[in-house]
């Protein structure tokens, strides 16, 4: 039982007790209805209090029941709330800390609500592509007003109880008590005070109205439409709240239910629910249990104060950890520190960072030219040039000076972490921490697990990632790890598309319409086309048979490295980032087609998107099969948080599942017949072929 009923004289107290946040799982719901029945049958009980044990009143649905039959089993949440409403004895919700989603809907079904200060109040269902489905859209506007109610429902963001309690005319809270500690005593006193008042007040009997009615909802729709381009749920929130102002209560409830059920089956909601679960699952490593001991991290050393080193340092400074940066020359240190300062000052100017916070952060930063100054740090992250010889020197020095147990991490994006680990006599302490640029902004952190990396090192890094607010995903050692290994195939396809008849702008537009933040050519211009060039030069030696379009090399030979040289796949005007289609590039591509004897053809946007996205999917299937990634959801997290894949499609793996793996394989077989493409690559990865044949999915 995850809700217990106890008697406090003439008041029955039902305490939700389902850690961590008293999710309203089936056993908890049964506990509530049992408690209500007990209280109704006991002639000595005059009133009922519902409260939550521990850290919350209730955080809403129990996510462990998502997608299972238990989530809908009776008594479902609607039935529980109905039972509360219809209780012949008054029910008082005693709320503290967190009241969200179904938890708030339950409280709104109670006859009264008392709250302890500092409580976070929210209906966050929209973040899962849904609307509240147990009366939230009908009851909240009745107690906090239509505008506040709609803002909360459409944003899903928590609002502090103090703010809501201060709204003129609010009926959400009947009493604000002194503190969370006195909540139960105060709620009992309140319950005794109102025990004999009849009729029992019901939120359903209140009116939700807006003085500007239709005009307000029109305005709200325009606002929401602009903000939530690809998501259906936010507009449906407006519809549901409007219904609260226009329909009878029970009709409004039925309307809400219908919208909720329909949204449940949209690909967008499936995608958001998938990512919600995938994000939580990403921090779990199959053979590293949650209770694995962690090493204490109280100080950080960073080698290299360049683009990545500076950004990485900011993450730790933001989290209140002291950072010592090491370089070979004072000028490099000065430059690195100046860049960090400039970034923070920009935030101060925009009002995003307070001056005292900025001062505190800078005070945590120190610099050195000597490895001996790193002898006490708990972790060192290396971000020097991407050359194995340079990494070797650095790791040998670290091995010499660092204290036993210090974690030695490399930010390498392409080198073999096992080789790096073996430059030291403590490979168990070595791990890859692959940050993405700009490292102070991008959410993704690929944690590269070497053959020898100790479990407590991994557990420590996962916890540290959380502290610096990164989404950490574990990758095994391979060239490019998860993300860049996949993007290489995507870039190869982009090259073939140019040869066959596309322009860079056509390819970019097609994938941007699909929802990518940026197409492959704009992305190349931003990151620097010379990076891919360097990798290809290596590939020409390692894998001489691998097919590439030469267009990207020809572009680099023209010196068009991208925005940094003022020209890449596009032309750029000084100081601006607008990508202008380039005659020189079109001429280069056309000449290249002539040289190869290729007659260009019209390629449809559908084909462009399919070839680019399925190239990610096929490579990802190899990655999964090889155990480089432990689950499909991890790959989706990498692409959503690091590569601008449209989040409302849930990542490449969920997208493939949605299309149907059978259909994905059929398309690959078609692409393999194209003589200008790479037939060998389009052989479906064995895992993909198997899942497709069995009618299964990645997730
Ligand atoms: N730039 C990116 O987008 C990106 C993204 C992910 C990972 N990485 C990886 O991060 C690492 C650093 O890349 P970056 O872009 O910051 O390079 P960068 O050239 O901007 O900075 C490297 C810094 O390291 C310093 N350095 C070089 N050798 C050193 C040594 N022996 N001791 C101390 N300092 C030394 C240099 O003076 C320079 O300031 C590389 O391994 C790179 O592959 C880069």
XYZ file of C-alpha atoms and ligand atoms in Angstrom:
743
model
C 0.000 0.000 0.000
C 1.501 3.354 -0.929
C -1.084 5.532 0.836
C -1.825 4.991 4.512
C -4.801 6.126 6.532
C -4.387 7.057 10.182
C -6.846 8.520 12.644
C -6.068 11.767 14.425
C -9.061 12.019 16.734
C -12.022 12.913 14.547
C -9.969 13.483 11.408
C -8.730 10.722 9.107
C -5.382 11.464 7.439
C -4.542 9.760 4.160
C -0.794 10.038 3.578
C 0.538 9.365 0.085
C 3.769 7.461 0.493
C 5.237 6.429 -2.823
C 8.813 7.749 -3.040
C 10.402 9.681 -4.582
C 7.501 12.067 -5.328
C 4.349 10.173 -4.364
C 3.472 9.320 -7.936
C -0.160 8.320 -8.285
C 0.455 4.730 -9.275
C -2.199 2.077 -8.975
C -1.413 1.041 -5.396
C -1.440 4.678 -4.286
C -4.787 5.269 -5.960
C -6.234 2.194 -4.275
C -4.837 3.485 -0.982
C -6.701 6.771 -1.411
C -10.071 5.222 -2.239
C -9.671 2.702 0.595
C -8.927 5.560 2.986
C -11.981 7.483 1.815
C -14.180 4.413 2.308
C -12.753 3.839 5.774
C -13.372 7.452 6.748
C -16.908 7.416 5.343
C -17.765 4.284 7.324
C -16.351 5.518 10.629
C -18.989 7.568 12.479
C -16.286 9.224 14.606
C -14.554 10.740 11.565
C -15.796 14.230 10.711
C -13.253 15.253 8.084
C -10.425 13.885 5.953
C -6.961 15.291 5.190
C -4.908 14.064 2.227
C -1.206 14.835 2.368
C 2.107 13.523 1.047
C 5.031 11.997 2.929
C 8.592 13.053 2.211
C 9.592 15.437 -0.551
C 6.220 16.169 -2.174
C 2.462 16.265 -1.913
C 2.474 14.510 -5.276
C 4.423 14.878 -8.497
C 1.581 13.356 -10.546
C 1.441 10.144 -12.541
C 3.899 7.404 -11.575
C 6.292 7.343 -14.514
C 7.148 3.726 -13.748
C 3.628 2.860 -14.911
C 3.876 4.781 -18.208
C 2.543 2.721 -21.058
C 1.468 -0.178 -18.808
C -2.048 -1.455 -18.117
C -1.613 -0.370 -14.489
C -1.646 3.284 -15.509
C -5.284 2.989 -16.592
C -6.468 0.297 -14.161
C -9.387 1.261 -11.906
C -9.524 3.189 -9.828
C -7.963 5.489 -12.422
C -7.177 9.057 -11.442
C -10.536 10.382 -12.675
C -12.357 7.831 -10.511
C -10.224 8.710 -7.495
C -10.961 12.417 -7.930
C -14.652 11.683 -8.345
C -14.589 9.671 -5.106
C -12.893 12.598 -3.333
C -15.437 15.092 -4.701
C -18.346 12.886 -3.689
C -17.064 12.154 -0.208
C -19.888 13.019 2.212
C -17.253 14.288 4.650
C -15.051 17.272 3.757
C -11.672 16.446 2.208
C -8.786 18.856 2.759
C -5.606 18.628 0.679
C -2.576 19.503 2.818
C -0.051 20.527 0.172
C 3.679 21.104 0.391
C 6.879 21.145 -1.695
C 5.616 19.782 -5.025
C 2.081 19.558 -6.371
C 2.159 18.742 -10.042
C 0.189 17.121 -12.815
C -2.193 14.501 -11.445
C -1.190 15.570 -7.932
C -2.581 19.050 -8.555
C -5.654 17.600 -10.242
C -6.259 15.482 -7.138
C -5.879 18.528 -4.891
C -8.309 20.463 -7.110
C -10.867 17.704 -6.598
C -10.653 18.167 -2.812
C -13.129 20.444 -1.072
C -10.381 22.565 0.491
C -6.658 23.150 0.061
C -4.146 24.377 2.601
C -0.563 24.921 1.523
C 2.833 25.301 3.146
C 5.060 28.058 1.714
C 7.603 27.322 -1.006
C 5.495 24.824 -2.909
C 6.006 24.349 -6.669
C 2.674 24.160 -8.474
C 2.427 22.951 -12.081
C 0.485 21.110 -14.736
C 3.464 19.951 -16.848
C 1.596 17.546 -19.167
C 2.228 19.753 -22.218
C 5.907 18.854 -21.935
C 4.938 15.302 -22.786
C 2.818 16.440 -25.722
C -0.407 16.097 -23.738
C -2.884 18.239 -21.871
C -3.874 17.506 -18.277
C -6.368 14.662 -18.488
C -8.005 14.498 -15.062
C -9.774 17.817 -14.904
C -6.756 20.126 -14.701
C -7.813 22.251 -17.666
C -11.342 22.617 -16.298
C -10.603 23.205 -12.619
C -7.398 25.267 -12.553
C -8.850 28.239 -14.522
C -11.817 28.209 -12.118
C -9.561 28.854 -9.128
C -6.671 30.980 -10.449
C -8.411 32.745 -13.331
C -8.356 31.999 -17.023
C -5.121 33.796 -17.923
C -2.995 32.392 -15.110
C -4.510 28.964 -15.623
C -3.846 28.970 -19.346
C -0.300 30.275 -18.899
C 0.456 27.464 -16.486
C -1.135 24.784 -18.642
C 0.429 25.938 -21.918
C 3.928 26.400 -20.468
C 3.907 23.480 -18.047
C 6.246 25.554 -15.867
C 6.052 25.467 -12.056
C 4.781 28.550 -10.235
C 5.487 29.216 -6.558
C 2.536 28.855 -4.209
C 3.208 32.336 -2.751
C 2.667 33.917 -6.128
C -0.574 32.039 -6.721
C -1.807 32.761 -3.197
C -1.297 36.481 -3.826
C -3.539 36.599 -6.915
C -6.640 38.692 -6.262
C -9.725 36.512 -5.928
C -7.778 33.231 -6.089
C -9.562 30.156 -4.788
C -6.746 27.654 -5.206
C -5.665 27.867 -1.563
C -8.052 28.273 1.358
C -5.220 28.828 3.782
C -1.473 29.365 3.666
C 0.086 27.908 6.785
C 3.284 28.849 8.592
C 5.722 26.185 7.449
C 5.970 22.674 6.001
C 6.765 21.400 9.518
C 3.457 22.620 10.968
C 1.421 21.698 7.883
C -0.252 18.610 9.300
C -1.204 20.262 12.596
C -2.504 23.329 10.762
C -4.430 21.164 8.296
C -6.028 19.208 11.156
C -7.080 22.460 12.830
C -8.467 23.722 9.526
C -10.357 20.453 8.950
C -11.995 20.680 12.380
C -12.943 24.289 11.693
C -14.838 23.450 8.491
C -15.999 19.951 9.480
C -19.658 20.901 9.772
C -19.929 23.394 6.927
C -22.416 22.275 4.271
C -22.833 22.213 1.343
C -19.284 21.089 0.615
C -17.565 23.514 -1.757
C -16.671 22.053 -5.152
C -14.377 23.665 -7.732
C -16.744 22.399 -10.434
C -19.409 24.816 -9.177
C -17.196 27.886 -9.704
C -17.230 29.909 -12.924
C -14.260 30.352 -15.264
C -14.698 33.531 -17.261
C -12.580 36.087 -19.092
C -13.840 39.661 -19.557
C -12.561 39.767 -23.162
C -13.687 36.214 -23.936
C -13.298 35.450 -27.634
C -10.730 38.177 -28.259
C -8.525 36.819 -25.491
C -8.635 33.269 -26.814
C -7.905 34.484 -30.342
C -4.884 36.351 -29.014
C -3.791 33.285 -27.039
C -4.059 31.076 -30.125
C -1.915 33.442 -32.173
C 0.746 33.534 -29.480
C 0.792 29.795 -28.976
C 0.800 29.014 -32.705
C 3.940 31.093 -33.163
C 5.714 29.398 -30.287
C 4.730 25.754 -30.753
C 5.165 25.252 -34.485
C 5.395 21.493 -34.645
C 3.530 20.474 -31.547
C -0.227 20.001 -31.440
C -0.649 19.971 -27.637
C -0.166 23.669 -26.797
C -3.024 24.802 -29.066
C -5.200 22.071 -27.600
C -4.504 23.551 -24.153
C -6.155 26.748 -25.393
C -9.153 24.808 -26.714
C -9.566 22.986 -23.412
C -9.324 26.111 -21.256
C -11.754 27.916 -23.554
C -14.140 25.002 -23.021
C -13.872 25.602 -19.272
C -15.319 29.080 -19.886
C -18.036 28.017 -22.322
C -19.198 24.493 -21.582
C -20.940 22.987 -18.588
C -18.416 21.371 -16.248
C -19.073 17.747 -17.199
C -19.116 18.581 -20.903
C -15.793 20.368 -20.445
C -14.414 17.282 -18.709
C -15.519 15.053 -21.590
C -13.963 17.511 -24.068
C -10.688 17.504 -22.128
C -10.706 13.703 -22.032
C -11.255 13.446 -25.768
C -8.359 15.813 -26.509
C -6.125 13.996 -24.023
C -6.844 10.605 -25.556
C -6.269 11.858 -29.093
C -2.983 13.507 -28.154
C -1.798 10.300 -26.521
C -1.676 8.750 -30.011
C 0.155 11.563 -31.786
C 3.747 10.905 -32.888
C 4.741 14.147 -31.162
C 3.530 12.982 -27.776
C 5.105 9.585 -28.293
C 8.362 11.382 -29.128
C 8.279 13.611 -26.045
C 7.386 10.736 -23.722
C 10.151 8.672 -25.292
C 12.702 11.432 -24.690
C 11.490 11.934 -21.128
C 12.175 8.274 -20.409
C 15.336 8.131 -22.559
C 16.868 11.058 -20.696
C 16.364 9.292 -17.368
C 17.545 5.967 -18.767
C 20.705 7.488 -20.295
C 22.210 8.028 -16.861
C 21.830 4.318 -16.094
C 24.663 2.070 -17.251
C 23.650 -1.606 -17.409
C 26.580 -3.006 -15.386
C 27.147 0.024 -13.146
C 24.503 -0.104 -10.428
C 23.059 3.093 -8.922
C 24.770 2.420 -5.604
C 28.270 2.242 -7.100
C 30.477 4.406 -4.849
C 31.559 7.707 -6.367
C 34.814 9.572 -6.049
C 34.625 13.004 -4.502
C 35.111 15.842 -6.984
C 35.897 19.154 -5.331
C 38.379 20.630 -7.790
C 39.040 20.463 -11.515
C 42.124 20.846 -13.656
C 41.879 21.640 -17.369
C 44.719 21.258 -19.856
C 44.418 23.634 -22.804
C 42.637 26.982 -22.653
C 41.457 26.977 -26.258
C 37.950 26.801 -27.710
C 36.953 23.718 -25.752
C 39.048 24.131 -22.601
C 37.529 27.544 -21.849
C 33.973 26.381 -22.443
C 34.477 23.257 -20.343
C 35.929 25.368 -17.517
C 32.804 27.567 -17.480
C 30.600 24.546 -16.762
C 32.457 23.828 -13.544
C 32.741 27.476 -12.511
C 28.962 27.770 -12.980
C 28.520 24.786 -10.667
C 30.733 26.352 -7.985
C 33.782 24.108 -8.480
C 37.291 25.630 -8.514
C 39.113 25.220 -11.842
C 42.839 25.405 -12.584
C 43.724 25.802 -16.278
C 47.124 24.813 -17.611
C 48.756 25.928 -20.868
C 52.236 25.893 -22.299
C 52.483 29.676 -22.625
C 51.197 32.601 -20.561
C 49.724 34.277 -23.672
C 47.519 31.247 -24.286
C 46.299 31.338 -20.695
C 45.607 35.074 -20.921
C 43.661 34.564 -24.122
C 41.651 31.725 -22.598
C 40.782 33.688 -19.466
C 39.853 36.747 -21.538
C 37.407 34.643 -23.579
C 35.764 33.294 -20.435
C 35.488 36.856 -19.099
C 33.989 38.057 -22.364
C 31.371 35.284 -22.318
C 30.358 36.046 -18.736
C 30.323 39.790 -19.361
C 27.951 39.285 -22.269
C 25.633 37.415 -19.893
C 25.895 40.209 -17.312
C 25.075 42.802 -19.991
C 22.000 40.846 -21.045
C 20.909 40.642 -17.415
C 21.253 36.853 -17.404
C 24.018 36.834 -14.790
C 24.307 39.011 -11.679
C 27.582 40.864 -11.137
C 28.252 39.161 -7.788
C 27.735 35.712 -9.344
C 30.151 36.666 -12.121
C 32.723 37.781 -9.548
C 32.273 34.557 -7.573
C 32.782 32.453 -10.681
C 35.901 34.286 -11.814
C 37.324 33.968 -8.286
C 37.098 30.171 -8.659
C 39.325 30.264 -11.764
C 43.111 30.054 -11.531
C 45.842 29.349 -14.093
C 49.237 27.717 -14.201
C 52.093 26.789 -16.510
C 53.269 23.977 -14.242
C 51.901 20.460 -13.992
C 53.017 20.309 -10.368
C 50.149 22.668 -9.521
C 47.711 19.897 -10.512
C 48.889 17.470 -7.866
C 45.813 17.991 -5.673
C 42.948 18.220 -8.184
C 40.282 15.490 -8.184
C 39.777 15.415 -11.958
C 41.731 16.712 -14.947
C 40.118 17.223 -18.346
C 42.511 17.430 -21.249
C 41.527 19.627 -24.205
C 44.757 20.117 -26.178
C 45.386 19.714 -29.922
C 43.905 16.610 -31.477
C 47.220 14.813 -32.003
C 48.075 11.540 -30.356
C 51.707 12.627 -29.735
C 50.541 15.748 -27.871
C 48.019 13.741 -25.847
C 50.772 11.261 -24.993
C 52.989 13.988 -23.507
C 50.091 15.412 -21.516
C 48.911 12.088 -20.082
C 52.427 11.034 -19.113
C 52.781 14.303 -17.210
C 49.407 13.812 -15.555
C 50.354 10.292 -14.562
C 53.513 11.710 -12.986
C 51.896 14.480 -10.931
C 48.270 13.626 -10.188
C 47.340 12.112 -6.844
C 46.212 8.485 -6.784
C 42.506 8.200 -7.582
C 42.339 11.428 -9.582
C 40.234 10.981 -12.725
C 42.106 11.683 -15.956
C 39.690 12.621 -18.740
C 40.251 13.436 -22.399
C 38.028 15.603 -24.569
C 39.298 13.941 -27.729
C 36.707 13.695 -30.488
C 38.403 11.099 -32.681
C 41.351 9.458 -30.924
C 41.382 6.040 -29.271
C 40.722 6.474 -25.558
C 42.309 3.070 -24.868
C 45.589 4.218 -26.411
C 45.432 7.403 -24.341
C 44.705 5.394 -21.185
C 47.751 3.259 -21.826
C 50.026 6.304 -21.814
C 49.459 6.142 -18.041
C 50.064 3.457 -15.450
C 46.471 3.898 -14.280
C 44.200 3.183 -17.276
C 41.325 2.444 -14.857
C 41.245 6.182 -13.996
C 41.102 7.331 -17.626
C 37.842 8.142 -19.416
C 36.708 10.190 -22.401
C 34.551 13.244 -21.741
C 33.508 14.445 -25.166
C 31.951 17.888 -24.825
C 30.309 19.618 -27.777
C 31.059 23.100 -28.987
C 30.281 25.630 -27.541
C 30.950 23.539 -24.442
C 29.352 26.014 -22.050
C 26.091 25.871 -24.036
C 25.623 22.439 -25.601
C 23.780 19.930 -23.395
C 25.423 16.766 -24.674
C 28.340 15.006 -23.033
C 29.498 11.733 -24.560
C 31.198 9.730 -21.838
C 33.657 7.395 -23.519
C 34.212 4.198 -21.624
C 37.629 2.689 -22.211
C 38.344 -1.018 -21.923
C 39.867 -0.435 -18.478
C 37.734 2.477 -17.193
C 36.694 1.696 -13.609
C 33.008 1.555 -12.733
C 33.347 4.130 -9.986
C 34.963 6.488 -12.491
C 31.937 6.124 -14.765
C 29.518 6.568 -11.866
C 31.426 9.685 -10.777
C 31.378 11.200 -14.262
C 27.631 10.551 -14.665
C 26.971 12.306 -11.348
C 29.310 15.148 -12.252
C 27.514 15.559 -15.581
C 24.255 16.033 -13.715
C 25.890 18.629 -11.493
C 26.998 20.661 -14.519
C 23.571 20.137 -16.141
C 24.697 18.006 -19.078
C 22.908 15.072 -20.635
C 25.524 12.350 -20.394
C 25.416 9.350 -22.714
C 27.921 6.525 -22.490
C 29.704 5.446 -25.669
C 32.165 2.638 -26.194
C 35.457 3.311 -27.937
C 35.213 3.588 -31.732
C 36.136 6.140 -34.338
C 33.839 9.132 -33.842
C 32.014 7.568 -30.887
C 28.229 7.575 -31.296
C 27.480 11.015 -32.683
C 30.335 11.746 -35.074
C 30.475 8.189 -36.380
C 26.861 8.587 -37.513
C 27.305 12.113 -38.857
C 30.114 10.917 -41.122
C 27.654 8.724 -43.029
C 25.188 11.595 -43.183
C 27.870 13.880 -44.632
C 28.809 11.265 -47.208
C 25.186 11.097 -48.347
C 25.014 14.881 -48.512
C 27.997 14.775 -50.882
C 26.386 12.168 -53.157
C 23.226 14.280 -53.312
C 25.246 17.209 -54.686
C 26.811 15.039 -57.354
C 23.448 13.694 -58.425
C 21.823 17.073 -58.968
C 21.078 18.928 -55.718
C 22.366 22.311 -54.649
C 23.615 22.814 -51.091
C 20.646 25.099 -50.433
C 18.149 22.501 -51.650
C 19.560 19.842 -49.341
C 19.712 22.219 -46.376
C 16.163 23.453 -46.946
C 14.768 19.930 -47.183
C 16.255 18.772 -43.869
C 15.484 22.055 -42.165
C 11.870 21.632 -43.247
C 12.015 18.160 -41.705
C 13.005 19.967 -38.526
C 16.796 19.848 -38.200
C 18.176 23.039 -36.670
C 20.582 23.308 -39.612
C 21.208 21.444 -42.845
C 24.539 19.654 -43.456
C 26.090 22.397 -45.569
C 25.220 25.276 -43.273
C 26.500 23.107 -40.434
C 29.770 22.463 -42.297
C 30.247 26.189 -42.824
C 29.660 26.833 -39.133
C 31.943 24.077 -37.810
C 34.652 24.563 -40.469
C 34.839 22.398 -43.581
C 38.547 21.804 -42.972
C 37.693 19.507 -40.024
C 35.866 17.039 -42.268
C 38.631 17.399 -44.845
C 41.245 16.301 -42.317
C 39.137 13.275 -41.373
C 38.598 12.308 -45.017
C 42.330 12.505 -45.741
C 42.804 9.978 -42.954
C 40.006 7.793 -44.339
C 41.512 7.799 -47.878
C 44.517 6.019 -46.340
C 42.658 3.780 -43.859
C 39.767 2.799 -46.127
C 40.833 3.405 -49.724
C 37.702 1.679 -51.090
C 35.198 3.851 -49.234
C 33.255 6.021 -51.676
C 33.171 9.805 -51.224
C 32.004 12.708 -53.313
C 35.014 14.874 -54.136
C 32.958 18.080 -53.955
C 33.847 18.797 -50.313
C 37.571 18.394 -51.027
C 37.318 20.677 -54.061
C 35.573 23.246 -51.876
C 38.419 23.135 -49.327
C 41.001 23.359 -52.107
C 39.311 26.656 -53.032
C 40.071 27.794 -49.451
C 36.351 27.892 -48.649
C 36.489 26.583 -45.058
C 33.218 28.211 -44.020
C 32.180 31.210 -41.977
C 35.672 31.640 -40.543
C 37.118 32.289 -44.017
C 34.074 34.281 -45.156
C 33.181 31.591 -47.716
C 32.230 27.946 -47.678
C 29.313 26.148 -49.292
C 27.749 29.615 -49.184
C 29.039 33.159 -49.468
C 29.038 35.325 -46.345
C 29.080 39.091 -45.938
C 31.559 40.475 -43.431
C 30.186 40.302 -39.879
C 27.028 38.462 -40.951
C 26.018 34.831 -40.715
C 23.395 34.738 -43.500
C 24.176 31.933 -45.933
C 24.034 33.274 -49.497
C 24.020 30.679 -52.329
C 27.326 30.888 -54.140
C 27.881 31.000 -57.910
C 31.450 29.793 -57.428
C 30.231 26.700 -55.576
C 27.509 25.947 -58.134
C 30.099 26.237 -60.920
C 32.469 23.932 -59.020
C 29.758 21.289 -58.556
C 28.632 21.514 -62.189
C 32.187 21.203 -63.465
C 32.704 18.208 -61.192
C 29.585 16.506 -62.586
C 30.842 17.141 -66.137
C 34.246 15.716 -65.276
C 32.587 12.586 -63.934
C 30.106 12.371 -66.808
C 27.096 12.675 -64.505
C 23.806 13.957 -65.926
C 22.110 15.772 -63.046
C 18.580 14.743 -62.067
C 15.850 16.330 -59.988
C 16.012 14.807 -56.485
C 12.866 15.129 -54.396
C 12.912 16.583 -50.875
C 11.553 13.265 -49.602
C 14.487 11.379 -51.040
C 16.936 13.902 -49.571
C 15.459 13.546 -46.093
C 15.204 9.769 -46.270
C 18.769 9.271 -47.436
C 20.186 11.604 -44.811
C 18.100 10.336 -41.893
C 18.297 6.643 -42.799
C 22.071 6.901 -43.155
C 22.074 7.903 -39.477
C 19.736 5.043 -38.648
C 21.733 2.356 -40.421
C 25.021 3.408 -38.838
C 23.264 3.636 -35.470
C 22.035 0.066 -35.869
C 25.663 -1.051 -36.293
C 26.601 1.000 -33.224
C 23.875 -0.680 -31.175
C 24.783 -4.120 -32.356
C 28.457 -3.590 -31.530
C 27.489 -2.448 -28.043
C 29.049 1.000 -28.566
C 25.687 2.350 -27.384
C 23.759 0.246 -24.888
C 20.264 1.317 -25.964
C 18.481 3.032 -28.829
C 17.254 5.809 -26.526
C 20.881 6.813 -25.845
C 21.412 7.400 -29.559
C 18.260 9.506 -29.705
C 19.493 11.603 -26.772
C 22.817 12.173 -28.563
C 21.068 13.412 -31.677
C 18.528 15.594 -29.886
C 20.990 17.245 -27.495
C 24.079 17.397 -29.695
C 23.073 17.498 -33.361
C 19.883 19.534 -33.665
C 17.637 16.609 -34.628
C 13.987 17.741 -34.247
C 13.038 16.838 -30.675
C 9.375 16.474 -31.564
C 10.362 13.511 -33.740
C 12.062 11.831 -30.770
C 15.470 11.199 -32.385
C 16.529 9.099 -35.392
C 15.769 5.723 -33.786
C 12.263 6.576 -32.640
C 11.642 8.221 -36.007
C 12.661 5.000 -37.777
C 10.355 3.060 -35.465
C 7.525 5.439 -36.343
C 8.124 5.075 -40.085
C 8.297 1.321 -39.551
C 11.600 -0.560 -39.821
C 10.235 -2.635 -42.691
C 9.706 0.559 -44.690
C 13.122 1.874 -43.728
C 14.765 -1.326 -44.991
C 12.771 -1.199 -48.239
C 14.010 2.337 -48.854
C 17.617 1.286 -48.170
C 17.308 -1.476 -50.725
C 16.118 1.099 -53.275
C 19.015 3.441 -52.479
C 21.467 0.571 -52.920
C 20.419 0.327 -56.586
C 21.564 3.893 -57.300
C 24.947 3.576 -59.083
C 26.052 6.993 -57.817
C 25.428 6.022 -54.191
C 27.297 3.525 -51.994
C 25.518 0.170 -52.382
C 27.638 -1.476 -49.690
C 26.655 1.087 -47.063
C 22.965 0.588 -47.790
C 23.022 -3.070 -46.865
C 20.803 -2.880 -43.792
C 22.778 -3.476 -40.602
C 22.072 -7.043 -39.385
C 20.246 -5.786 -36.292
C 18.034 -3.535 -38.395
C 17.311 -6.320 -40.899
C 16.434 -8.685 -38.059
C 14.121 -6.274 -36.258
C 12.423 -5.357 -39.538
C 11.892 -9.015 -40.431
C 10.410 -9.715 -36.996
C 8.170 -6.659 -37.146
C 9.908 -5.187 -34.091
C 11.242 -1.733 -33.238
C 14.497 -0.288 -31.847
C 12.791 1.093 -28.765
N 36.428 22.436 -31.387
C 35.452 21.545 -31.317
O 34.351 21.721 -31.860
C 35.664 20.290 -30.519
C 34.545 19.555 -30.121
C 34.730 18.427 -29.351
C 36.002 18.029 -29.003
N 37.077 18.749 -29.418
C 38.401 18.279 -29.009
O 38.865 19.111 -27.965
C 40.276 19.207 -28.006
C 40.680 20.673 -28.056
O 40.097 21.262 -29.200
P 39.947 22.827 -29.334
O 39.007 23.062 -30.456
O 39.674 23.453 -28.035
O 41.406 23.224 -29.794
P 42.118 24.637 -29.667
O 43.187 24.628 -30.674
O 41.138 25.738 -29.665
O 42.758 24.603 -28.205
C 43.789 23.742 -27.853
C 44.606 24.432 -26.773
O 45.500 23.496 -26.219
C 46.731 24.139 -25.984
N 47.769 23.123 -25.960
C 48.259 22.428 -27.004
N 49.189 21.546 -26.580
C 49.280 21.681 -25.245
C 50.049 21.074 -24.225
N 50.923 20.129 -24.521
N 49.885 21.479 -22.970
C 49.007 22.425 -22.659
N 48.242 23.050 -23.568
C 48.383 22.694 -24.853
C 46.878 25.121 -27.107
O 47.757 26.181 -26.750
C 45.438 25.586 -27.296
O 45.166 26.733 -26.526
C 40.710 18.368 -29.186
O 41.011 17.081 -28.743
C 39.468 18.349 -30.060
O 39.396 17.229 -30.901
C 36.934 19.869 -30.151
